[in-house]
CSV table of N, CA and C in Angstrom, one decimal:
chain,number,residue,atom,x,y,z
A,1396,ARG,N,73.5,149.0,96.9
A,1396,ARG,CA,74.2,149.3,95.8
A,1396,ARG,C,74.5,147.8,96.1
A,1397,ILE,N,74.7,147.7,94.3
A,1397,ILE,CA,74.9,146.3,93.8
A,1397,ILE,C,76.0,146.7,92.7
A,1398,ASP,N,76.5,145.6,92.3
A,1398,ASP,CA,77.5,145.5,91.4
A,1398,ASP,C,76.9,145.3,90.1
A,1399,ASP,N,76.7,146.8,89.5
A,1399,ASP,CA,76.6,146.8,87.9
A,1399,ASP,C,77.1,145.6,87.3
A,1400,LYS,N,78.6,146.4,87.0
A,1400,LYS,CA,78.8,145.4,86.3
A,1400,LYS,C,78.7,143.9,85.9
A,1401,ALA,N,78.7,143.6,87.2
A,1401,ALA,CA,78.4,141.9,87.8
A,1401,ALA,C,76.5,141.8,86.9
A,1402,ALA,N,76.0,141.9,87.5
A,1402,ALA,CA,74.8,142.7,86.9
A,1402,ALA,C,74.5,142.3,85.3
A,1403,MET,N,75.5,143.2,84.8
A,1403,MET,CA,75.0,143.0,83.1
A,1403,MET,C,76.3,141.5,82.9
A,1404,ARG,N,76.8,141.5,83.5
A,1404,ARG,CA,77.4,140.3,82.8
A,1404,ARG,C,77.0,138.4,83.1
A,1405,THR,N,76.0,139.3,84.8
A,1405,THR,CA,75.2,137.8,84.2
A,1405,THR,C,73.8,137.6,83.1
A,1406,ALA,N,73.1,139.2,83.1
A,1406,ALA,CA,71.8,138.6,82.2
A,1406,ALA,C,72.8,139.0,80.5
A,1407,VAL,N,73.8,139.4,80.2
A,1407,VAL,CA,74.6,138.6,78.8
A,1407,VAL,C,74.9,137.0,78.9
A,1408,ASP,N,75.8,136.6,79.4
A,1408,ASP,CA,75.5,135.7,79.9
A,1408,ASP,C,75.0,134.5,79.6
A,1409,HIS,N,73.8,135.0,80.2
A,1409,HIS,CA,72.0,134.6,80.4
A,1409,HIS,C,72.3,134.3,79.0
A,1410,LEU,N,71.1,134.9,78.2
A,1410,LEU,CA,72.3,135.1,76.9
A,1410,LEU,C,73.3,134.7,76.0
A,1411,ALA,N,73.9,134.2,76.3
A,1411,ALA,CA,74.9,133.6,75.4
A,1411,ALA,C,74.3,132.1,75.3
A,1412,GLY,N,74.8,131.4,77.3
A,1412,GLY,CA,74.5,130.3,77.2
A,1412,GLY,C,72.7,130.1,76.5
A,1413,LEU,N,71.8,130.6,75.9
A,1413,LEU,CA,70.9,130.4,75.1
A,1413,LEU,C,71.5,130.3,74.2
A,1414,GLY,N,72.1,130.6,73.6
A,1414,GLY,CA,72.8,130.1,72.2
A,1414,GLY,C,72.6,131.7,72.0
A,1415,HIS,N,72.6,132.9,71.7
A,1415,HIS,CA,72.7,134.8,71.7
A,1415,HIS,C,74.0,134.5,71.2
A,1416,THR,N,74.8,135.0,69.7
A,1416,THR,CA,75.2,135.8,69.4
A,1416,THR,C,74.9,137.7,69.2
A,1417,LYS,N,74.1,137.5,68.6
A,1417,LYS,CA,73.6,138.9,68.6
A,1417,LYS,C,72.6,140.0,69.2
A,1418,ILE,N,73.7,140.4,70.1
A,1418,ILE,CA,72.7,140.9,71.2
A,1418,ILE,C,72.7,142.6,71.5
A,1419,GLY,N,71.9,143.2,71.8
A,1419,GLY,CA,72.1,144.8,71.3
A,1419,GLY,C,71.6,145.0,72.8
A,1420,TYR,N,71.2,146.2,73.2
A,1420,TYR,CA,71.3,146.8,74.5
A,1420,TYR,C,70.2,147.8,74.3
A,1421,ILE,N,69.7,148.1,75.7
A,1421,ILE,CA,69.2,149.5,75.4
A,1421,ILE,C,69.0,150.7,77.2
A,1422,GLY,N,69.5,151.1,77.0
A,1422,GLY,CA,69.5,152.0,77.8
A,1422,GLY,C,71.0,153.0,77.6
A,1423,ALA,N,71.8,153.5,77.6
A,1423,ALA,CA,72.8,154.2,77.0
A,1423,ALA,C,72.1,155.6,77.4
A,1424,VAL,N,72.7,156.7,77.6
A,1424,VAL,CA,72.5,158.1,77.9
A,1424,VAL,C,73.7,158.7,77.7
A,1425,PRO,N,73.1,160.4,76.6
A,1425,PRO,CA,74.5,161.0,77.1
A,1425,PRO,C,75.6,161.6,77.8
A,1426,GLN,N,76.8,161.4,78.4
A,1426,GLN,CA,77.8,161.4,78.7
A,1426,GLN,C,77.8,163.3,79.9
A,1427,ASN,N,76.4,163.7,79.2
A,1427,ASN,CA,75.6,165.1,80.2
A,1427,ASN,C,75.6,164.9,81.2
A,1428,VAL,N,74.5,163.3,81.2
A,1428,VAL,CA,73.1,163.2,82.1
A,1428,VAL,C,73.3,163.0,83.7
A,1429,ALA,N,73.0,164.4,84.3
A,1429,ALA,CA,73.0,163.8,85.2
A,1429,ALA,C,72.5,162.3,85.9
A,1430,HIS,N,73.4,161.9,87.0
A,1430,HIS,CA,73.2,160.8,87.6
A,1430,HIS,C,73.3,159.6,86.4
A,1431,ILE,N,74.5,159.5,86.1
A,1431,ILE,CA,74.4,158.4,85.1
A,1431,ILE,C,75.9,157.4,85.1
A,1432,GLN,N,76.3,157.6,86.4
A,1432,GLN,CA,77.2,155.9,87.2
A,1432,GLN,C,76.8,155.3,87.0
A,1433,THR,N,75.0,154.7,87.3
A,1433,THR,CA,74.8,153.2,86.8
A,1433,THR,C,74.2,153.0,85.7
A,1434,PRO,N,73.7,154.0,84.2
A,1434,PRO,CA,73.7,153.5,83.7
A,1434,PRO,C,75.3,152.8,82.1
A,1435,GLN,N,76.3,153.8,82.1
A,1435,GLN,CA,77.7,154.6,82.2
A,1435,GLN,C,77.7,153.2,82.3
A,1436,ASP,N,77.5,152.5,83.8
A,1436,ASP,CA,78.7,150.9,84.8
A,1436,ASP,C,77.6,149.7,83.5
A,1437,ARG,N,76.7,150.3,83.0
A,1437,ARG,CA,76.1,148.9,83.1
A,1437,ARG,C,76.4,148.4,81.9
A,1438,LEU,N,75.9,150.2,80.7
A,1438,LEU,CA,77.3,149.9,79.7
A,1438,LEU,C,78.2,149.3,79.3
A,1439,GLU,N,77.9,150.3,79.7
A,1439,GLU,CA,80.3,149.5,79.5
A,1439,GLU,C,80.4,148.3,79.9
A,1440,ALA,N,79.3,147.0,81.0
A,1440,ALA,CA,79.8,146.2,81.7
A,1440,ALA,C,78.8,145.6,80.1
A,1441,PHE,N,78.3,145.8,79.6
A,1441,PHE,CA,77.3,145.1,78.4
A,1441,PHE,C,78.5,145.0,77.9
A,1442,LEU,N,79.1,146.5,77.3
A,1442,LEU,CA,79.9,146.4,76.1
A,1442,LEU,C,81.6,145.1,76.7
A,1443,GLU,N,82.3,145.1,77.4
A,1443,GLU,CA,82.8,143.7,77.5
A,1443,GLU,C,82.6,142.6,77.2
A,1444,ALA,N,81.9,142.0,78.2
A,1444,ALA,CA,81.2,141.0,78.6
A,1444,ALA,C,80.9,140.8,76.2
A,1445,VAL,N,79.9,141.3,76.1
A,1445,VAL,CA,80.2,141.0,74.0
A,1445,VAL,C,81.8,140.1,74.2
A,1446,GLY,N,82.3,141.2,73.9
A,1446,GLY,CA,84.4,141.7,73.2
A,1446,GLY,C,84.4,140.0,74.3
A,1447,ASP,N,84.0,139.7,75.7
A,1447,ASP,CA,85.0,138.7,76.2
A,1447,ASP,C,84.9,137.6,75.5
A,1448,LEU,N,83.6,137.3,75.6
A,1448,LEU,CA,82.6,136.6,75.3
A,1448,LEU,C,82.8,136.3,73.4
A,1449,GLY,N,83.0,137.5,72.5
A,1449,GLY,CA,83.0,137.2,71.5
A,1449,GLY,C,81.8,137.5,70.4
A,1450,LEU,N,81.0,137.3,70.9
A,1450,LEU,CA,79.6,138.3,70.2
A,1450,LEU,C,80.0,139.0,70.1
A,1451,GLU,N,78.2,139.1,68.9
A,1451,GLU,CA,78.4,140.8,67.4
A,1451,GLU,C,77.6,141.4,68.4
A,1452,CYS,N,77.9,142.7,68.0
A,1452,CYS,CA,77.0,143.8,68.3
A,1452,CYS,C,77.0,145.3,67.6
A,1453,ASP,N,75.8,144.9,66.5
A,1453,ASP,CA,76.2,146.4,65.5
A,1453,ASP,C,76.0,147.2,66.3
A,1454,ASP,N,77.2,148.5,66.1
A,1454,ASP,CA,76.6,149.6,66.8
A,1454,ASP,C,75.0,150.4,66.8
A,1455,ALA,N,74.7,150.1,65.4
A,1455,ALA,CA,73.6,150.2,65.8
A,1455,ALA,C,72.5,150.2,66.5
A,1456,TRP,N,72.8,148.6,67.4
A,1456,TRP,CA,71.6,147.6,68.4
A,1456,TRP,C,72.8,148.9,69.7
A,1457,ILE,N,73.1,149.4,70.0
A,1457,ILE,CA,73.0,150.0,71.0
A,1457,ILE,C,72.6,151.2,70.8
A,1458,LEU,N,71.4,151.0,72.0
A,1458,LEU,CA,70.2,152.2,71.7
A,1458,LEU,C,70.3,153.6,73.2
A,1459,GLY,N,70.1,154.4,72.8
A,1459,GLY,CA,69.5,155.2,74.2
A,1459,GLY,C,68.1,155.3,74.3
A,1460,SER,N,67.9,155.8,74.9
A,1460,SER,CA,67.1,155.6,75.9
A,1460,SER,C,66.0,156.1,77.0
A,1461,ASP,N,65.1,157.4,77.9
A,1461,ASP,CA,65.0,157.1,78.5
A,1461,ASP,C,64.7,155.7,79.5
A,1462,TRP,N,64.5,156.0,81.4
A,1462,TRP,CA,63.9,154.5,81.5
A,1462,TRP,C,63.1,154.8,81.7
A,1463,THR,N,62.6,154.9,80.7
A,1463,THR,CA,60.4,154.0,81.0
A,1463,THR,C,60.4,153.5,80.1
A,1464,ALA,N,59.3,152.3,80.2
A,1464,ALA,CA,58.4,151.4,79.7
A,1464,ALA,C,58.1,152.6,78.4
A,1465,GLU,N,57.5,153.6,78.3
A,1465,GLU,CA,57.5,154.0,76.7
A,1465,GLU,C,58.7,154.7,76.0
A,1466,ALA,N,59.4,155.1,76.2
A,1466,ALA,CA,60.8,155.0,75.9
A,1466,ALA,C,60.9,154.4,75.1
A,1467,ALA,N,61.9,153.2,75.8
A,1467,ALA,CA,61.9,152.0,75.4
A,1467,ALA,C,61.3,151.6,74.0
A,1468,ALA,N,60.1,151.5,74.0
A,1468,ALA,CA,59.7,151.3,73.6
A,1468,ALA,C,59.5,151.6,72.3
A,1469,ARG,N,58.7,153.1,72.0
A,1469,ARG,CA,59.3,153.9,71.0
A,1469,ARG,C,60.7,153.3,70.4
A,1470,ASP,N,61.6,153.4,71.3
A,1470,ASP,CA,62.8,153.3,71.2
A,1470,ASP,C,63.7,152.2,70.1
A,1471,SER,N,62.9,151.8,70.4
A,1471,SER,CA,63.6,150.2,70.1
A,1471,SER,C,62.8,149.5,68.5
A,1472,ALA,N,61.8,150.7,68.3
A,1472,ALA,CA,60.4,150.0,67.5
A,1472,ALA,C,61.4,149.9,65.8
A,1473,GLU,N,62.0,151.3,65.7
A,1473,GLU,CA,63.2,150.7,64.7
A,1473,GLU,C,64.0,149.8,64.5
A,1474,LEU,N,64.8,149.6,65.0
A,1474,LEU,CA,66.1,148.3,65.8
A,1474,LEU,C,65.2,147.4,65.2
A,1475,LEU,N,63.7,146.9,65.7
A,1475,LEU,CA,63.7,145.6,65.6
A,1475,LEU,C,62.4,144.8,64.5
A,1476,SER,N,61.9,146.9,64.1
A,1476,SER,CA,61.9,146.4,62.4
A,1476,SER,C,62.3,146.4,61.7
A,1477,HIS,N,63.6,146.1,61.3
A,1477,HIS,CA,65.1,146.4,61.2
A,1477,HIS,C,65.0,144.4,60.0
A,1478,ALA,N,65.2,144.0,59.8
A,1478,ALA,CA,65.7,141.7,58.7
A,1478,ALA,C,67.5,142.8,59.6
A,1479,ASN,N,68.3,143.2,59.5
A,1479,ASN,CA,68.6,142.5,61.1
A,1479,ASN,C,69.5,143.5,62.0
A,1480,ARG,N,68.9,143.0,62.7
A,1480,ARG,CA,67.8,142.9,63.8
A,1480,ARG,C,68.7,141.9,64.7
A,1481,PRO,N,69.4,142.0,66.5
A,1481,PRO,CA,69.8,141.4,67.2
A,1481,PRO,C,68.5,140.2,67.7
A,1482,THR,N,69.2,139.1,68.7
A,1482,THR,CA,67.4,137.2,68.4
A,1482,THR,C,68.5,137.9,70.1
A,1483,ALA,N,68.7,138.8,70.5
A,1483,ALA,CA,68.1,139.4,72.2
A,1483,ALA,C,68.2,141.2,72.2
A,1484,ILE,N,67.8,140.7,72.9
A,1484,ILE,CA,67.9,142.9,73.2
A,1484,ILE,C,68.4,142.0,75.6
A,1485,VAL,N,69.7,143.4,76.0
A,1485,VAL,CA,70.2,143.4,77.3
A,1485,VAL,C,68.9,145.1,77.5
A,1486,ALA,N,68.7,144.8,78.5
A,1486,ALA,CA,67.7,146.6,78.4
A,1486,ALA,C,68.2,146.4,79.9
A,1487,ALA,N,69.0,147.9,80.4
A,1487,ALA,CA,68.9,148.5,81.6
A,1487,ALA,C,68.5,148.6,82.9
A,1488,SER,N,67.0,148.2,82.3
A,1488,SER,CA,66.6,148.4,83.4
A,1488,SER,C,64.7,147.1,83.5
A,1489,ASP,N,64.1,146.6,84.0
A,1489,ASP,CA,62.9,146.3,83.7
A,1489,ASP,C,62.1,147.2,83.0
A,1490,GLU,N,61.7,147.8,83.8
A,1490,GLU,CA,61.1,149.2,82.7
A,1490,GLU,C,61.1,149.0,81.4
A,1491,MET,N,62.2,149.1,80.6
A,1491,MET,CA,62.8,149.9,79.7
A,1491,MET,C,62.6,148.3,78.7
A,1492,ALA,N,63.1,147.3,79.3
A,1492,ALA,CA,62.9,145.9,79.1
A,1492,ALA,C,60.7,145.4,78.9
A,1493,ILE,N,60.3,146.2,79.5
A,1493,ILE,CA,59.1,145.8,79.1
A,1493,ILE,C,58.5,147.3,78.1
A,1494,GLY,N,58.9,147.9,78.0
A,1494,GLY,CA,59.2,148.7,76.3
A,1494,GLY,C,58.9,147.7,75.2
A,1495,VAL,N,60.9,147.5,75.5
A,1495,VAL,CA,61.1,146.4,74.0
A,1495,VAL,C,59.9,145.3,73.7
A,1496,ARG,N,59.8,144.5,74.8
A,1496,ARG,CA,58.4,142.9,75.0
A,1496,ARG,C,57.4,144.2,73.8
A,1497,GLU,N,56.9,145.7,74.9
A,1497,GLU,CA,55.2,145.4,74.1
A,1497,GLU,C,56.5,146.2,72.9
A,1498,SER,N,57.1,146.6,72.3
A,1498,SER,CA,57.7,147.2,70.4
A,1498,SER,C,58.0,145.9,70.0
A,1499,ALA,N,58.1,145.1,70.0
A,1499,ALA,CA,57.9,143.4,69.6
A,1499,ALA,C,56.3,143.1,69.2
A,1500,ARG,N,55.8,143.2,70.8
A,1500,ARG,CA,54.1,142.9,70.2
A,1500,ARG,C,53.5,143.7,69.1
A,1501,ARG,N,53.8,145.1,69.1
A,1501,ARG,CA,53.1,145.8,67.9
A,1501,ARG,C,53.7,145.0,66.8
A,1502,LEU,N,55.6,145.0,66.6
A,1502,LEU,CA,55.6,144.9,64.9
A,1502,LEU,C,55.4,143.1,64.9
A,1503,GLN,N,54.8,142.8,66.3
A,1503,GLN,CA,54.2,141.0,66.0
A,1503,GLN,C,55.7,139.6,65.6
A,1504,LEU,N,56.6,140.3,66.3
A,1504,LEU,CA,57.4,139.3,67.1
A,1504,LEU,C,57.3,138.4,68.4
A,1505,ARG,N,58.0,137.2,67.6
A,1505,ARG,CA,57.2,136.4,69.5
A,1505,ARG,C,58.4,136.4,70.1
A,1506,VAL,N,57.8,136.3,71.8
A,1506,VAL,CA,59.6,136.6,72.0
A,1506,VAL,C,57.9,135.6,73.9
A,1507,PRO,N,60.2,134.2,73.9
A,1507,PRO,CA,61.6,134.5,72.9
A,1507,PRO,C,61.4,134.2,72.2
A,1508,GLU,N,60.9,132.9,71.3
A,1508,GLU,CA,61.0,132.4,69.8
A,1508,GLU,C,61.2,133.6,69.2
A,1509,ASP,N,61.7,134.8,68.7
A,1509,ASP,CA,62.1,135.5,67.9
A,1509,ASP,C,62.7,137.0,68.5
A,1510,LEU,N,62.6,137.0,69.0
A,1510,LEU,CA,63.2,137.3,70.7
A,1510,LEU,C,63.4,137.3,71.7
A,1511,SER,N,65.0,137.1,72.5
A,1511,SER,CA,64.6,137.7,74.0
A,1511,SER,C,65.1,138.7,74.3
A,1512,ILE,N,64.7,139.3,75.4
A,1512,ILE,CA,64.1,139.8,75.7
A,1512,ILE,C,64.8,140.0,77.9
A,1513,ILE,N,65.5,140.6,78.0
A,1513,ILE,CA,66.5,140.4,79.9
A,1513,ILE,C,66.2,141.5,79.9
A,1514,GLY,N,66.2,141.3,81.7
A,1514,GLY,CA,66.6,143.6,82.3
A,1514,GLY,C,67.1,143.4,83.5
A,1515,ILE,N,67.2,144.0,84.2
A,1515,ILE,CA,67.4,144.0,85.6
A,1515,ILE,C,67.2,144.9,86.7
A,1516,ASP,N,66.6,144.3,87.9
A,1516,ASP,CA,66.1,145.0,88.6
A,1516,ASP,C,65.5,143.9,89.3
A,1517,ASP,N,63.9,143.4,89.1
A,1517,ASP,CA,62.5,142.7,88.9
A,1517,ASP,C,61.6,143.5,90.0
A,1518,PHE,N,61.5,144.5,88.6
A,1518,PHE,CA,60.5,146.0,88.9
A,1518,PHE,C,59.0,145.1,89.5
A,1519,VAL,N,58.5,145.0,89.7
A,1519,VAL,CA,57.4,144.9,90.3
A,1519,VAL,C,56.5,144.1,89.3
A,1520,LEU,N,56.5,144.4,87.9
A,1520,LEU,CA,55.3,143.6,86.9
A,1520,LEU,C,56.1,142.3,86.8
A,1521,SER,N,57.8,142.4,87.1
A,1521,SER,CA,58.1,141.9,86.0
A,1521,SER,C,57.7,140.4,86.3
A,1522,SER,N,57.5,140.1,87.4
A,1522,SER,CA,56.7,138.4,87.4
A,1522,SER,C,55.5,138.1,86.6
A,1523,VAL,N,54.6,138.9,86.5
A,1523,VAL,CA,53.5,138.9,85.9
A,1523,VAL,C,53.7,138.8,84.5
A,1524,LEU,N,54.5,139.9,84.1
A,1524,LEU,CA,54.6,139.3,82.7
A,1524,LEU,C,56.4,138.9,81.9
A,1525,GLY,N,56.2,138.1,83.0
A,1525,GLY,CA,57.1,136.9,82.6
A,1525,GLY,C,58.6,137.1,82.2
A,1526,LEU,N,58.8,138.8,82.7
A,1526,LEU,CA,60.7,138.5,82.5
A,1526,LEU,C,62.2,137.9,82.7
A,1527,THR,N,62.2,137.9,82.5
A,1527,THR,CA,63.8,137.6,82.6
A,1527,THR,C,64.2,138.6,82.9
A,1528,THR,N,64.9,138.8,84.5
A,1528,THR,CA,65.6,139.8,84.6
A,1528,THR,C,66.7,139.5,86.2
A,1529,VAL,N,68.1,139.6,86.9
A,1529,VAL,CA,68.5,140.1,87.0
A,1529,VAL,C,68.4,140.2,88.6
A,1530,ARG,N,67.9,139.8,89.5
A,1530,ARG,CA,66.9,140.3,90.4
A,1530,ARG,C,68.2,141.2,91.3
A,1531,GLN,N,67.6,142.9,92.1
A,1531,GLN,CA,68.4,142.9,93.5
A,1531,GLN,C,67.2,143.3,93.6
A,1532,ASP,N,67.8,143.6,95.3
A,1532,ASP,CA,67.2,143.3,97.2
A,1532,ASP,C,66.5,145.1,97.3
A,1533,VAL,N,65.8,145.6,96.7
A,1533,VAL,CA,66.0,147.2,96.9
A,1533,VAL,C,65.6,147.3,98.3
A,1534,ALA,N,64.0,146.9,98.3
A,1534,ALA,CA,64.0,146.7,100.2
A,1534,ALA,C,65.8,146.4,101.1
A,1535,GLY,N,66.9,144.7,100.5
A,1535,GLY,CA,67.9,144.8,101.0
A,1535,GLY,C,68.2,146.1,101.1
A,1536,GLN,N,68.2,146.6,99.9
A,1536,GLN,CA,69.4,147.9,99.8
A,1536,GLN,C,69.0,149.2,101.0
A,1537,GLY,N,67.3,149.3,101.1
A,1537,GLY,CA,66.6,149.8,102.0
A,1537,GLY,C,67.6,150.3,103.4
A,1538,ARG,N,67.3,148.8,104.2
A,1538,ARG,CA,67.2,148.4,105.2
A,1538,ARG,C,68.5,149.0,105.6
A,1539,ALA,N,69.1,148.2,104.4
A,1539,ALA,CA,71.1,148.5,104.6
A,1539,ALA,C,71.8,150.0,104.5
A,1540,ALA,N,71.2,150.9,104.0
A,1540,ALA,CA,71.2,152.4,103.7
A,1540,ALA,C,70.6,152.8,104.8
A,1541,ALA,N,69.3,152.7,105.2
A,1541,ALA,CA,68.9,153.0,107.0
A,1541,ALA,C,70.2,152.2,108.3
A,1542,ASP,N,70.3,151.9,107.6
A,1542,ASP,CA,71.6,151.2,109.5
A,1542,ASP,C,72.4,151.9,109.2
A,1543,LEU,N,72.5,152.1,108.3
A,1543,LEU,CA,73.6,153.1,108.1
A,1543,LEU,C,73.5,154.7,108.8
A,1544,LEU,N,72.5,154.4,108.1
A,1544,LEU,CA,72.4,156.7,108.8
A,1544,LEU,C,72.7,156.2,110.4
A,1545,LEU,N,71.5,154.9,110.6
A,1545,LEU,CA,71.3,155.2,112.4
A,1545,LEU,C,72.6,154.7,113.0
A,1546,ARG,N,73.4,154.2,112.2
A,1546,ARG,CA,75.3,154.7,112.5
A,1546,ARG,C,76.1,155.7,113.0
A,1547,ALA,N,75.5,156.0,112.0
A,1547,ALA,CA,76.5,157.7,111.5
A,1547,ALA,C,75.6,158.3,113.0
A,1548,LEU,N,74.0,158.6,113.1
A,1548,LEU,CA,74.0,159.0,113.5
A,1548,LEU,C,74.0,159.2,115.2
A,1549,LEU,N,74.3,157.9,115.5
A,1549,LEU,CA,74.2,157.4,117.4
A,1549,LEU,C,75.9,157.2,116.7
A,1550,ASP,N,76.7,157.1,116.3
A,1550,ASP,CA,78.3,156.7,116.8
A,1550,ASP,C,78.5,157.5,115.8
A,1551,ASP,N,78.3,158.7,115.8
A,1551,ASP,CA,79.0,160.1,114.9
A,1551,ASP,C,79.8,159.3,114.1
A,1552,ASP,N,79.3,158.0,113.7
A,1552,ASP,CA,80.6,157.5,112.1
A,1552,ASP,C,80.5,157.8,111.2
A,1553,GLU,N,81.8,158.4,110.9
A,1553,GLU,CA,81.5,159.8,109.5
A,1553,GLU,C,82.3,158.5,108.7
A,1554,SER,N,82.7,157.6,109.2
A,1554,SER,CA,82.8,155.7,107.7
A,1554,SER,C,82.0,156.9,106.2
A,1555,ASN,N,82.8,156.6,105.3
A,1555,ASN,CA,82.3,156.5,104.4
A,1555,ASN,C,81.5,154.9,103.5
A,1556,GLU,N,81.3,153.6,104.2
A,1556,GLU,CA,80.7,152.3,103.7
A,1556,GLU,C,79.5,152.5,102.9
A,1557,THR,N,80.4,151.3,101.6
A,1557,THR,CA,79.6,150.5,101.2
A,1557,THR,C,79.3,149.5,100.8
A,1558,ILE,N,78.0,149.7,101.2
A,1558,ILE,CA,77.7,147.9,101.1
A,1558,ILE,C,77.3,147.7,99.6
A,1559,VAL,N,77.6,146.4,99.4
A,1559,VAL,CA,77.4,146.1,98.1
A,1559,VAL,C,76.5,144.5,98.4
A,1560,LEU,N,75.4,145.0,97.5
A,1560,LEU,CA,74.0,143.3,98.0
A,1560,LEU,C,74.6,142.0,96.0
A,1561,PRO,N,74.5,141.0,96.8
A,1561,PRO,CA,74.6,140.9,95.8
A,1561,PRO,C,72.8,140.5,94.9
A,1562,THR,N,72.6,140.3,93.8
A,1562,THR,CA,71.8,139.9,92.4
A,1562,THR,C,72.2,138.3,92.3
A,1563,GLU,N,70.5,138.2,91.4
A,1563,GLU,CA,70.5,137.2,90.9
A,1563,GLU,C,69.5,136.6,89.7
A,1564,LEU,N,69.6,135.7,89.0
A,1564,LEU,CA,69.4,135.5,88.2
A,1564,LEU,C,67.8,135.6,88.1
A,1565,VAL,N,66.9,135.1,86.9
A,1565,VAL,CA,65.7,134.8,87.9
A,1565,VAL,C,65.1,134.7,86.1
A,1566,VAL,N,64.9,133.4,85.7
A,1566,VAL,CA,64.8,133.4,85.1
A,1566,VAL,C,63.5,132.9,83.8
A,1567,ARG,N,62.9,133.4,83.1
A,1567,ARG,CA,60.9,133.1,83.1
A,1567,ARG,C,61.1,133.2,82.4
A,1568,GLU,N,59.5,133.2,82.0
A,1568,GLU,CA,59.3,133.3,79.9
A,1568,GLU,C,59.5,134.7,78.4
A,1569,SER,N,60.3,135.4,78.9
A,1569,SER,CA,60.9,135.7,78.1
A,1569,SER,C,62.2,136.5,77.5
A,1570,THR,N,62.9,134.9,77.3
A,1570,THR,CA,64.0,134.1,77.4
A,1570,THR,C,63.7,132.7,77.1
A,1571,GLY,N,65.1,133.0,75.4
A,1571,GLY,CA,64.5,131.4,75.1
A,1571,GLY,C,65.7,131.1,74.8
A,1572,PRO,N,65.8,130.1,73.5
A,1572,PRO,CA,67.5,129.5,73.2
A,1572,PRO,C,67.0,130.8,71.5
A,1573,ALA,N,68.1,130.7,71.0
A,1573,ALA,CA,68.1,131.4,69.6
A,1573,ALA,C,67.5,130.9,69.0
A,1574,PRO,N,67.1,131.5,67.8
A,1574,PRO,CA,66.9,131.4,66.8
A,1574,PRO,C,67.0,130.9,65.8
A,1575,SER,N,67.1,129.7,65.2
A,1575,SER,CA,67.8,128.7,64.0
A,1575,SER,C,68.1,129.4,63.1
């Protein structure tokens, strides 16, 4: 796995470094949804980073959404159509960031001039679409998991070792300085 909290902090720090003080978030899920640790960790880290840096985040700028591009495009449209909107959005996944970017395009908002967008993952299409992201090494995670499994099978290793792999900020065209 990755340190989801550190990855989110990297994303928020990047936007703050570009001068963004009004930052929104997409990817909150209800507490009763199964497999919610990653979404919860990322939202918690986002709120902590925004608070630590003294940035503005209106409650209306924290959006719930299924973790798909289609849902994120739909769920971000209303927020992006308002005059009081954030200058940047952190998406809990690149797929959602792609959906937010599409919603912005439909509303004739320029990315990154009017709205910066960053995701987490480095999804297969992120480089083609110029999406700034916090990259996680999914193949490396798979290799590490397979190694743990093989050690458990061959050595009767019953440890519950957790391997946390590093992430990396990949800056592309979807983030830029905050609009004046």
